[in-house]
Amino acid sequence: MSLLWSLHLSLVARAGSRQTGSLLLPSPQPWHTFHAGPCLSSVSRKDLLMKLRRRTGYSFVNCKKALEICDGDLKQAEIWLHKQAQKEGWSKAAKLQGRKTKEGLIGLLQEGNTAVLVEVNCETDFVSKNVKFQQLVQKVALGTMLHCKSLKDQLSTYSKGFLNSAELSGLPAGPDREGSLKDHLALAIGKLGENMTLKRAAWVKVPAGFYVGSYVHGTMYNPSLHNLMLGKYGALVVCETSARKGNLEDLGRRLGQHVVGMAPLSVGSLDDEPGGESETKMLSQPYLLDPSITLGQYVQPQGVSVVDFVRFECGESEETIEAE
């Protein structure tokens, strides 16, 4: 029995040896086909993904897909994401077309002797408070400013112009941005899911001896938008002055407040009598901040002459705009 037991143990030992050998010398495995793109560690992939999300604001899934398609190239992934978003935005814009856009914002941008007012509309007040919508208004204001600055200067007097929806939509988005303003409109529609319109813009440019006063009512301040002012009403007032005065900025703001509050249709003259048909003439209207005097009586001692103005009210009907 002892011999049989010894043989049994020997056979078991040999079998174990063969199993151990098979672990040490594994059978050949087929080669995996790796992606031809650059080899990225898990840490660098995560960093790229976070950078792309911060730059674009798109979802984790979309950013990951973009980096995979573009072999980890951050710039190309960003371009791919924008193109995809634009396609989706145009598709969504087509579906939402026709839905009323009575809410939105007035944007005011002023740089030196040039000022612009723009109106961008959306469906709800909730969306108008979204930073992505406000960034769209900023792009429209910057596009209008660049358009204005590209025009030939008037050396002797001020110049004023208006852009309707079609003209505004066709403007370039800017020197460092691809596409037109209507492309950025489609992107915003795709992101926010509401119908939107680039309604109108106005610009004023003045030479020496003139000043542009400005005011926005219901101001929404967003530090990321720099010197862009946002609100529901906006006004530009062109003044002629013989000398640069220290209080022009304050005076211009007060005149803008009057235009927003009293909604004049024309400037009129200092000789106009108050009341009657003169109620729509700016200079003969009761001054908004002191109704005991007319605006003309307030302005005259200041040493400036009001020569023109622009007033925007968000959501105004086309009939009201044409009347103005």
mmCIF file of C-alpha atoms in Angstrom:
data_model
loop_
_atom_site.group_PDB
_atom_site.id
_atom_site.type_symbol
_atom_site.label_atom_id
_atom_site.label_comp_id
_atom_site.label_asym_id
_atom_site.label_seq_id
_atom_site.Cartn_x
_atom_site.Cartn_y
_atom_site.Cartn_z
ATOM 1 C CA MET A 1 0.000 0.000 0.000
ATOM 2 C CA SER A 2 2.868 2.275 0.779
ATOM 3 C CA LEU A 3 4.190 1.790 -2.754
ATOM 4 C CA LEU A 4 0.827 2.508 -4.324
ATOM 5 C CA TRP A 5 0.514 5.617 -2.182
ATOM 6 C CA SER A 6 3.969 6.784 -3.263
ATOM 7 C CA LEU A 7 3.080 6.335 -6.942
ATOM 8 C CA HIS A 8 -0.151 8.274 -6.413
ATOM 9 C CA LEU A 9 1.729 11.169 -4.853
ATOM 10 C CA SER A 10 4.255 11.169 -7.696
ATOM 11 C CA LEU A 11 1.562 11.366 -10.348
ATOM 12 C CA VAL A 12 -0.155 14.240 -8.525
ATOM 13 C CA ALA A 13 3.154 16.126 -8.267
ATOM 14 C CA ARG A 14 3.833 15.763 -12.018
ATOM 15 C CA ALA A 15 0.357 16.960 -12.914
ATOM 16 C CA GLY A 16 0.883 20.028 -10.696
ATOM 17 C CA SER A 17 4.238 20.666 -12.362
ATOM 18 C CA ARG A 18 2.630 20.658 -15.842
ATOM 19 C CA GLN A 19 -0.059 23.162 -14.667
ATOM 20 C CA THR A 20 2.601 25.456 -13.216
ATOM 21 C CA GLY A 21 4.535 25.287 -16.436
ATOM 22 C CA SER A 22 1.490 26.291 -18.416
ATOM 23 C CA LEU A 23 1.179 29.437 -16.284
ATOM 24 C CA LEU A 24 4.800 30.365 -16.806
ATOM 25 C CA LEU A 25 4.627 29.846 -20.563
ATOM 26 C CA PRO A 26 1.234 31.168 -21.671
ATOM 27 C CA SER A 27 -0.021 30.472 -25.136
ATOM 28 C CA PRO A 28 0.551 33.286 -27.655
ATOM 29 C CA GLN A 29 -2.186 35.961 -27.681
ATOM 30 C CA PRO A 30 -3.343 37.803 -30.798
ATOM 31 C CA TRP A 31 -2.022 41.400 -31.266
ATOM 32 C CA HIS A 32 -4.490 44.170 -30.470
ATOM 33 C CA THR A 33 -4.941 46.892 -33.073
ATOM 34 C CA PHE A 34 -4.213 50.196 -31.329
ATOM 35 C CA HIS A 35 -5.512 53.640 -32.479
ATOM 36 C CA ALA A 36 -3.027 55.463 -34.634
ATOM 37 C CA GLY A 37 -3.348 58.642 -32.555
ATOM 38 C CA PRO A 38 -0.841 59.831 -29.942
ATOM 39 C CA CYS A 39 -0.454 57.716 -26.820
ATOM 40 C CA LEU A 40 -2.077 59.637 -23.945
ATOM 41 C CA SER A 41 -1.921 58.731 -20.296
ATOM 42 C CA SER A 42 -5.129 58.649 -18.303
ATOM 43 C CA VAL A 43 -4.011 61.836 -16.514
ATOM 44 C CA SER A 44 -3.394 63.793 -19.730
ATOM 45 C CA ARG A 45 -6.709 62.559 -21.175
ATOM 46 C CA LYS A 46 -8.505 63.859 -18.099
ATOM 47 C CA ASP A 47 -6.713 67.221 -18.333
ATOM 48 C CA LEU A 48 -7.637 67.598 -22.000
ATOM 49 C CA LEU A 49 -11.237 66.697 -21.266
ATOM 50 C CA MET A 50 -11.472 69.278 -18.474
ATOM 51 C CA LYS A 51 -9.867 71.978 -20.665
ATOM 52 C CA LEU A 52 -12.249 71.254 -23.528
ATOM 53 C CA ARG A 53 -15.287 71.399 -21.235
ATOM 54 C CA ARG A 54 -14.143 74.716 -19.742
ATOM 55 C CA ARG A 55 -13.515 76.217 -23.174
ATOM 56 C CA THR A 56 -16.717 75.094 -24.841
ATOM 57 C CA GLY A 57 -19.257 74.357 -22.102
ATOM 58 C CA TYR A 58 -20.384 71.189 -23.892
ATOM 59 C CA SER A 59 -21.250 67.964 -22.079
ATOM 60 C CA PHE A 60 -18.721 65.396 -20.825
ATOM 61 C CA VAL A 61 -19.933 62.826 -23.355
ATOM 62 C CA ASN A 62 -19.653 65.184 -26.345
ATOM 63 C CA CYS A 63 -16.201 66.441 -25.300
ATOM 64 C CA LYS A 64 -14.936 62.877 -24.849
ATOM 65 C CA LYS A 65 -16.265 61.916 -28.274
ATOM 66 C CA ALA A 66 -14.633 64.973 -29.870
ATOM 67 C CA LEU A 67 -11.223 64.128 -28.389
ATOM 68 C CA GLU A 68 -11.515 60.519 -29.579
ATOM 69 C CA ILE A 69 -12.440 61.568 -33.122
ATOM 70 C CA CYS A 70 -9.681 64.210 -33.248
ATOM 71 C CA ASP A 71 -6.939 61.973 -31.780
ATOM 72 C CA GLY A 72 -6.564 64.125 -28.666
ATOM 73 C CA ASP A 73 -6.015 67.367 -30.628
ATOM 74 C CA LEU A 74 -7.666 70.011 -28.403
ATOM 75 C CA LYS A 75 -8.041 72.692 -31.091
ATOM 76 C CA GLN A 76 -9.508 70.311 -33.657
ATOM 77 C CA ALA A 77 -11.854 68.855 -31.028
ATOM 78 C CA GLU A 78 -13.120 72.361 -30.253
ATOM 79 C CA ILE A 79 -13.735 73.062 -33.959
ATOM 80 C CA TRP A 80 -15.529 69.720 -34.356
ATOM 81 C CA LEU A 81 -17.788 70.442 -31.369
ATOM 82 C CA HIS A 82 -18.752 73.871 -32.704
ATOM 83 C CA LYS A 83 -19.574 72.443 -36.130
ATOM 84 C CA GLN A 84 -21.734 69.718 -34.616
ATOM 85 C CA ALA A 85 -23.487 72.221 -32.344
ATOM 86 C CA GLN A 86 -24.082 74.528 -35.285
ATOM 87 C CA LYS A 87 -25.687 71.716 -37.292
ATOM 88 C CA GLU A 88 -27.941 70.875 -34.357
ATOM 89 C CA GLY A 89 -28.655 74.576 -33.813
ATOM 90 C CA TRP A 90 -29.757 75.147 -37.415
ATOM 91 C CA SER A 91 -31.981 72.067 -37.198
ATOM 92 C CA LYS A 92 -33.548 73.283 -33.953
ATOM 93 C CA ALA A 93 -33.876 76.840 -35.300
ATOM 94 C CA ALA A 94 -35.871 75.523 -38.272
ATOM 95 C CA LYS A 95 -38.219 73.668 -35.919
ATOM 96 C CA LEU A 96 -38.717 76.685 -33.624
ATOM 97 C CA GLN A 97 -39.144 79.237 -36.413
ATOM 98 C CA GLY A 98 -42.411 81.122 -36.097
ATOM 99 C CA ARG A 99 -42.608 81.004 -32.314
ATOM 100 C CA LYS A 100 -42.999 84.519 -30.877
ATOM 101 C CA THR A 101 -39.954 86.247 -29.424
ATOM 102 C CA LYS A 102 -41.216 89.160 -27.340
ATOM 103 C CA GLU A 103 -38.640 88.976 -24.545
ATOM 104 C CA GLY A 104 -34.906 89.623 -24.736
ATOM 105 C CA LEU A 105 -32.381 92.356 -24.051
ATOM 106 C CA ILE A 106 -31.096 95.688 -25.270
ATOM 107 C CA GLY A 107 -27.297 95.843 -25.375
ATOM 108 C CA LEU A 108 -25.266 99.069 -25.221
ATOM 109 C CA LEU A 109 -21.582 99.186 -26.135
ATOM 110 C CA GLN A 110 -19.581 102.416 -26.188
ATOM 111 C CA GLU A 111 -15.958 102.819 -27.268
ATOM 112 C CA GLY A 112 -14.523 106.310 -27.518
ATOM 113 C CA ASN A 113 -16.540 108.376 -29.995
ATOM 114 C CA THR A 114 -18.684 105.416 -31.129
ATOM 115 C CA ALA A 115 -21.738 103.859 -29.476
ATOM 116 C CA VAL A 116 -24.074 101.057 -30.559
ATOM 117 C CA LEU A 117 -27.453 99.772 -29.415
ATOM 118 C CA VAL A 118 -28.640 96.267 -30.320
ATOM 119 C CA GLU A 119 -31.800 94.286 -29.628
ATOM 120 C CA VAL A 120 -31.809 90.484 -29.431
ATOM 121 C CA ASN A 121 -35.069 88.689 -28.680
ATOM 122 C CA CYS A 122 -36.016 85.334 -27.160
ATOM 123 C CA GLU A 123 -39.228 83.675 -26.025
ATOM 124 C CA THR A 124 -38.971 83.990 -22.232
ATOM 125 C CA ASP A 125 -37.497 86.378 -19.682
ATOM 126 C CA PHE A 126 -35.896 83.341 -18.014
ATOM 127 C CA VAL A 127 -33.640 82.734 -21.043
ATOM 128 C CA SER A 128 -32.753 86.444 -21.292
ATOM 129 C CA LYS A 129 -31.077 86.077 -17.872
ATOM 130 C CA ASN A 130 -28.951 83.143 -19.047
ATOM 131 C CA VAL A 131 -25.279 84.017 -19.526
ATOM 132 C CA LYS A 132 -25.183 82.209 -22.899
ATOM 133 C CA PHE A 133 -27.940 84.482 -24.216
ATOM 134 C CA GLN A 134 -26.135 87.534 -22.822
ATOM 135 C CA GLN A 135 -22.945 86.406 -24.555
ATOM 136 C CA LEU A 136 -24.891 86.301 -27.816
ATOM 137 C CA VAL A 137 -25.984 89.926 -27.253
ATOM 138 C CA GLN A 138 -22.329 90.797 -26.656
ATOM 139 C CA LYS A 139 -21.285 89.186 -29.953
ATOM 140 C CA VAL A 140 -24.001 91.145 -31.793
ATOM 141 C CA ALA A 141 -22.877 94.421 -30.172
ATOM 142 C CA LEU A 142 -19.227 93.736 -31.035
ATOM 143 C CA GLY A 143 -20.144 92.822 -34.615
ATOM 144 C CA THR A 144 -22.098 96.074 -34.968
ATOM 145 C CA MET A 145 -19.228 98.075 -33.460
ATOM 146 C CA LEU A 146 -16.747 96.573 -35.932
ATOM 147 C CA HIS A 147 -19.129 97.336 -38.804
ATOM 148 C CA CYS A 148 -19.478 100.945 -37.659
ATOM 149 C CA LYS A 149 -15.728 101.425 -37.294
ATOM 150 C CA SER A 150 -15.153 100.066 -40.782
ATOM 151 C CA LEU A 151 -17.208 102.883 -42.308
ATOM 152 C CA LYS A 152 -15.673 106.113 -43.546
ATOM 153 C CA ASP A 153 -15.597 108.860 -40.916
ATOM 154 C CA GLN A 154 -17.575 112.080 -41.276
ATOM 155 C CA LEU A 155 -15.109 114.836 -40.413
ATOM 156 C CA SER A 156 -17.563 117.683 -39.858
ATOM 157 C CA THR A 157 -20.631 116.162 -38.220
ATOM 158 C CA TYR A 158 -21.954 113.027 -36.563
ATOM 159 C CA SER A 159 -23.142 109.931 -38.410
ATOM 160 C CA LYS A 160 -25.957 107.576 -37.481
ATOM 161 C CA GLY A 161 -27.153 104.321 -38.981
ATOM 162 C CA PHE A 162 -29.538 101.417 -38.477
ATOM 163 C CA LEU A 163 -29.367 97.713 -39.316
ATOM 164 C CA ASN A 164 -32.440 95.532 -39.699
ATOM 165 C CA SER A 165 -32.594 91.843 -38.831
ATOM 166 C CA ALA A 166 -31.320 90.572 -42.197
ATOM 167 C CA GLU A 167 -28.441 93.088 -42.325
ATOM 168 C CA LEU A 168 -27.465 92.323 -38.748
ATOM 169 C CA SER A 169 -27.538 88.555 -39.287
ATOM 170 C CA GLY A 170 -25.118 88.831 -42.195
ATOM 171 C CA LEU A 171 -22.402 90.716 -40.281
ATOM 172 C CA PRO A 172 -19.160 88.874 -39.514
ATOM 173 C CA ALA A 173 -18.988 87.726 -35.899
ATOM 174 C CA GLY A 174 -15.577 89.373 -35.504
ATOM 175 C CA PRO A 175 -11.948 89.170 -36.642
ATOM 176 C CA ASP A 176 -11.150 86.261 -34.301
ATOM 177 C CA ARG A 177 -14.414 84.343 -34.767
ATOM 178 C CA GLU A 178 -15.537 82.128 -37.620
ATOM 179 C CA GLY A 179 -18.846 82.629 -39.397
ATOM 180 C CA SER A 180 -21.503 85.301 -39.242
ATOM 181 C CA LEU A 181 -23.782 86.483 -36.453
ATOM 182 C CA LYS A 182 -26.557 84.222 -37.741
ATOM 183 C CA ASP A 183 -24.228 81.233 -37.201
ATOM 184 C CA HIS A 184 -23.789 82.240 -33.563
ATOM 185 C CA LEU A 185 -27.543 82.742 -33.305
ATOM 186 C CA ALA A 186 -28.042 79.116 -34.406
ATOM 187 C CA LEU A 187 -25.513 77.947 -31.810
ATOM 188 C CA ALA A 188 -27.379 79.802 -29.050
ATOM 189 C CA ILE A 189 -30.732 78.378 -30.174
ATOM 190 C CA GLY A 190 -29.241 74.879 -30.113
ATOM 191 C CA LYS A 191 -27.882 75.360 -26.589
ATOM 192 C CA LEU A 192 -30.873 77.126 -25.011
ATOM 193 C CA GLY A 193 -33.765 75.521 -26.909
ATOM 194 C CA GLU A 194 -35.773 78.699 -27.595
ATOM 195 C CA ASN A 195 -36.475 80.635 -30.746
ATOM 196 C CA MET A 196 -34.388 83.824 -30.953
ATOM 197 C CA THR A 197 -34.047 86.739 -33.350
ATOM 198 C CA LEU A 198 -31.439 89.401 -34.013
ATOM 199 C CA LYS A 199 -33.977 92.206 -34.295
ATOM 200 C CA ARG A 200 -32.095 95.449 -34.971
ATOM 201 C CA ALA A 201 -29.091 97.632 -34.249
ATOM 202 C CA ALA A 202 -28.238 101.326 -34.303
ATOM 203 C CA TRP A 203 -24.892 103.089 -34.203
ATOM 204 C CA VAL A 204 -23.699 106.645 -33.700
ATOM 205 C CA LYS A 205 -20.244 108.006 -34.437
ATOM 206 C CA VAL A 206 -19.175 111.563 -33.567
ATOM 207 C CA PRO A 207 -16.183 113.813 -34.387
ATOM 208 C CA ALA A 208 -14.597 116.398 -32.096
ATOM 209 C CA GLY A 209 -17.139 118.921 -30.812
ATOM 210 C CA PHE A 210 -19.826 116.269 -30.315
ATOM 211 C CA TYR A 211 -20.618 113.849 -27.516
ATOM 212 C CA VAL A 212 -22.764 110.695 -27.283
ATOM 213 C CA GLY A 213 -24.732 110.356 -24.056
ATOM 214 C CA SER A 214 -26.087 106.903 -23.222
ATOM 215 C CA TYR A 215 -28.362 105.122 -20.795
ATOM 216 C CA VAL A 216 -29.762 101.627 -20.238
ATOM 217 C CA HIS A 217 -32.741 101.043 -17.959
ATOM 218 C CA GLY A 218 -33.151 97.862 -15.918
ATOM 219 C CA THR A 219 -29.429 97.249 -16.117
ATOM 220 C CA MET A 220 -28.145 93.695 -15.745
ATOM 221 C CA TYR A 221 -24.473 93.695 -14.797
ATOM 222 C CA ASN A 222 -22.302 90.761 -15.782
ATOM 223 C CA PRO A 223 -18.555 91.266 -15.100
ATOM 224 C CA SER A 224 -17.612 88.704 -17.746
ATOM 225 C CA LEU A 225 -19.147 90.933 -20.444
ATOM 226 C CA HIS A 226 -16.726 93.807 -19.679
ATOM 227 C CA ASN A 227 -18.176 97.213 -20.680
ATOM 228 C CA LEU A 228 -21.401 95.909 -22.247
ATOM 229 C CA MET A 229 -24.551 97.254 -20.579
ATOM 230 C CA LEU A 230 -27.734 95.175 -20.733
ATOM 231 C CA GLY A 231 -31.346 96.102 -19.991
ATOM 232 C CA LYS A 232 -34.891 96.399 -21.323
ATOM 233 C CA TYR A 233 -34.617 100.017 -22.591
ATOM 234 C CA GLY A 234 -31.710 101.929 -24.091
ATOM 235 C CA ALA A 235 -30.996 105.386 -25.469
ATOM 236 C CA LEU A 236 -28.223 107.293 -27.258
ATOM 237 C CA VAL A 237 -28.303 111.111 -27.281
ATOM 238 C CA VAL A 238 -26.069 113.140 -29.609
ATOM 239 C CA CYS A 239 -24.983 116.493 -28.191
ATOM 240 C CA GLU A 240 -22.960 119.284 -29.768
ATOM 241 C CA THR A 241 -20.663 121.218 -27.461
ATOM 242 C CA SER A 242 -18.124 123.969 -28.036
ATOM 243 C CA ALA A 243 -15.746 122.697 -25.355
ATOM 244 C CA ARG A 244 -15.087 119.445 -23.507
ATOM 245 C CA LYS A 245 -16.869 119.686 -20.174
ATOM 246 C CA GLY A 246 -16.260 117.567 -17.106
ATOM 247 C CA ASN A 247 -19.934 116.783 -16.514
ATOM 248 C CA LEU A 248 -20.731 115.513 -20.022
ATOM 249 C CA GLU A 249 -20.975 111.868 -18.961
ATOM 250 C CA ASP A 250 -23.476 112.665 -16.202
ATOM 251 C CA LEU A 251 -25.403 115.050 -18.470
ATOM 252 C CA GLY A 252 -25.531 112.437 -21.238
ATOM 253 C CA ARG A 253 -26.868 109.825 -18.823
ATOM 254 C CA ARG A 254 -29.621 112.206 -17.616
ATOM 255 C CA LEU A 255 -30.625 113.006 -21.195
ATOM 256 C CA GLY A 256 -30.730 109.285 -21.948
ATOM 257 C CA GLN A 257 -32.969 108.737 -18.933
ATOM 258 C CA HIS A 258 -35.343 111.388 -20.267
ATOM 259 C CA VAL A 259 -35.486 109.769 -23.717
ATOM 260 C CA VAL A 260 -36.225 106.346 -22.195
ATOM 261 C CA GLY A 261 -38.874 107.676 -19.794
ATOM 262 C CA MET A 262 -40.620 110.270 -21.972
ATOM 263 C CA ALA A 263 -40.290 108.510 -25.369
ATOM 264 C CA PRO A 264 -40.053 111.615 -27.605
ATOM 265 C CA LEU A 265 -40.430 111.217 -31.365
ATOM 266 C CA SER A 266 -38.250 114.173 -32.385
ATOM 267 C CA VAL A 267 -35.809 116.704 -30.884
ATOM 268 C CA GLY A 268 -37.812 119.850 -31.664
ATOM 269 C CA SER A 269 -36.384 123.296 -30.874
ATOM 270 C CA LEU A 270 -36.014 125.616 -27.889
ATOM 271 C CA ASP A 271 -38.725 127.821 -29.398
ATOM 272 C CA ASP A 272 -41.421 125.130 -29.220
ATOM 273 C CA GLU A 273 -44.175 125.873 -26.713
ATOM 274 C CA PRO A 274 -44.994 123.102 -24.227
ATOM 275 C CA GLY A 275 -48.224 121.123 -24.685
ATOM 276 C CA GLY A 276 -50.242 120.137 -27.737
ATOM 277 C CA GLU A 277 -48.262 118.679 -30.611
ATOM 278 C CA SER A 278 -45.032 119.570 -28.824
ATOM 279 C CA GLU A 279 -45.594 116.795 -26.285
ATOM 280 C CA THR A 280 -43.673 114.415 -28.541
ATOM 281 C CA LYS A 281 -40.807 116.889 -29.086
ATOM 282 C CA MET A 282 -37.937 116.282 -26.715
ATOM 283 C CA LEU A 283 -36.888 119.845 -25.871
ATOM 284 C CA SER A 284 -40.414 121.056 -25.066
ATOM 285 C CA GLN A 285 -41.332 118.058 -22.891
ATOM 286 C CA PRO A 286 -41.390 118.436 -19.091
ATOM 287 C CA TYR A 287 -37.939 117.375 -17.885
ATOM 288 C CA LEU A 288 -38.261 113.845 -16.453
ATOM 289 C CA LEU A 289 -36.245 114.574 -13.289
ATOM 290 C CA ASP A 290 -37.787 118.034 -12.706
ATOM 291 C CA PRO A 291 -41.214 118.450 -14.368
ATOM 292 C CA SER A 292 -41.367 122.119 -13.320
ATOM 293 C CA ILE A 293 -39.099 122.971 -16.279
ATOM 294 C CA THR A 294 -38.807 121.746 -19.858
ATOM 295 C CA LEU A 295 -35.867 119.675 -21.013
ATOM 296 C CA GLY A 296 -34.788 122.633 -23.149
ATOM 297 C CA GLN A 297 -34.669 124.830 -20.060
ATOM 298 C CA TYR A 298 -32.537 122.208 -18.320
ATOM 299 C CA VAL A 299 -30.119 121.808 -21.250
ATOM 300 C CA GLN A 300 -29.601 125.448 -22.292
ATOM 301 C CA PRO A 301 -27.494 126.536 -19.260
ATOM 302 C CA GLN A 302 -25.293 123.446 -19.700
ATOM 303 C CA GLY A 303 -23.700 124.853 -22.850
ATOM 304 C CA VAL A 304 -24.676 121.933 -25.103
ATOM 305 C CA SER A 305 -27.203 121.434 -27.889
ATOM 306 C CA VAL A 306 -29.178 118.217 -28.326
ATOM 307 C CA VAL A 307 -29.146 117.353 -32.025
ATOM 308 C CA ASP A 308 -30.381 113.732 -32.247
ATOM 309 C CA PHE A 309 -31.240 110.589 -30.298
ATOM 310 C CA VAL A 310 -32.010 106.880 -30.641
ATOM 311 C CA ARG A 311 -34.397 104.986 -28.357
ATOM 312 C CA PHE A 312 -34.822 101.196 -28.156
ATOM 313 C CA GLU A 313 -37.491 99.388 -26.164
ATOM 314 C CA CYS A 314 -37.254 95.612 -26.003
ATOM 315 C CA GLY A 315 -40.221 93.918 -27.662
ATOM 316 C CA GLU A 316 -41.521 96.997 -29.487
ATOM 317 C CA SER A 317 -43.889 96.245 -32.344
ATOM 318 C CA GLU A 318 -42.800 96.898 -35.917
ATOM 319 C CA GLU A 319 -45.474 99.615 -36.198
ATOM 320 C CA THR A 320 -43.966 101.528 -33.259
ATOM 321 C CA ILE A 321 -40.445 101.218 -34.673
ATOM 322 C CA GLU A 322 -41.569 102.539 -38.074
ATOM 323 C CA ALA A 323 -43.356 105.484 -36.398
ATOM 324 C CA GLU A 324 -40.134 106.472 -34.661
#
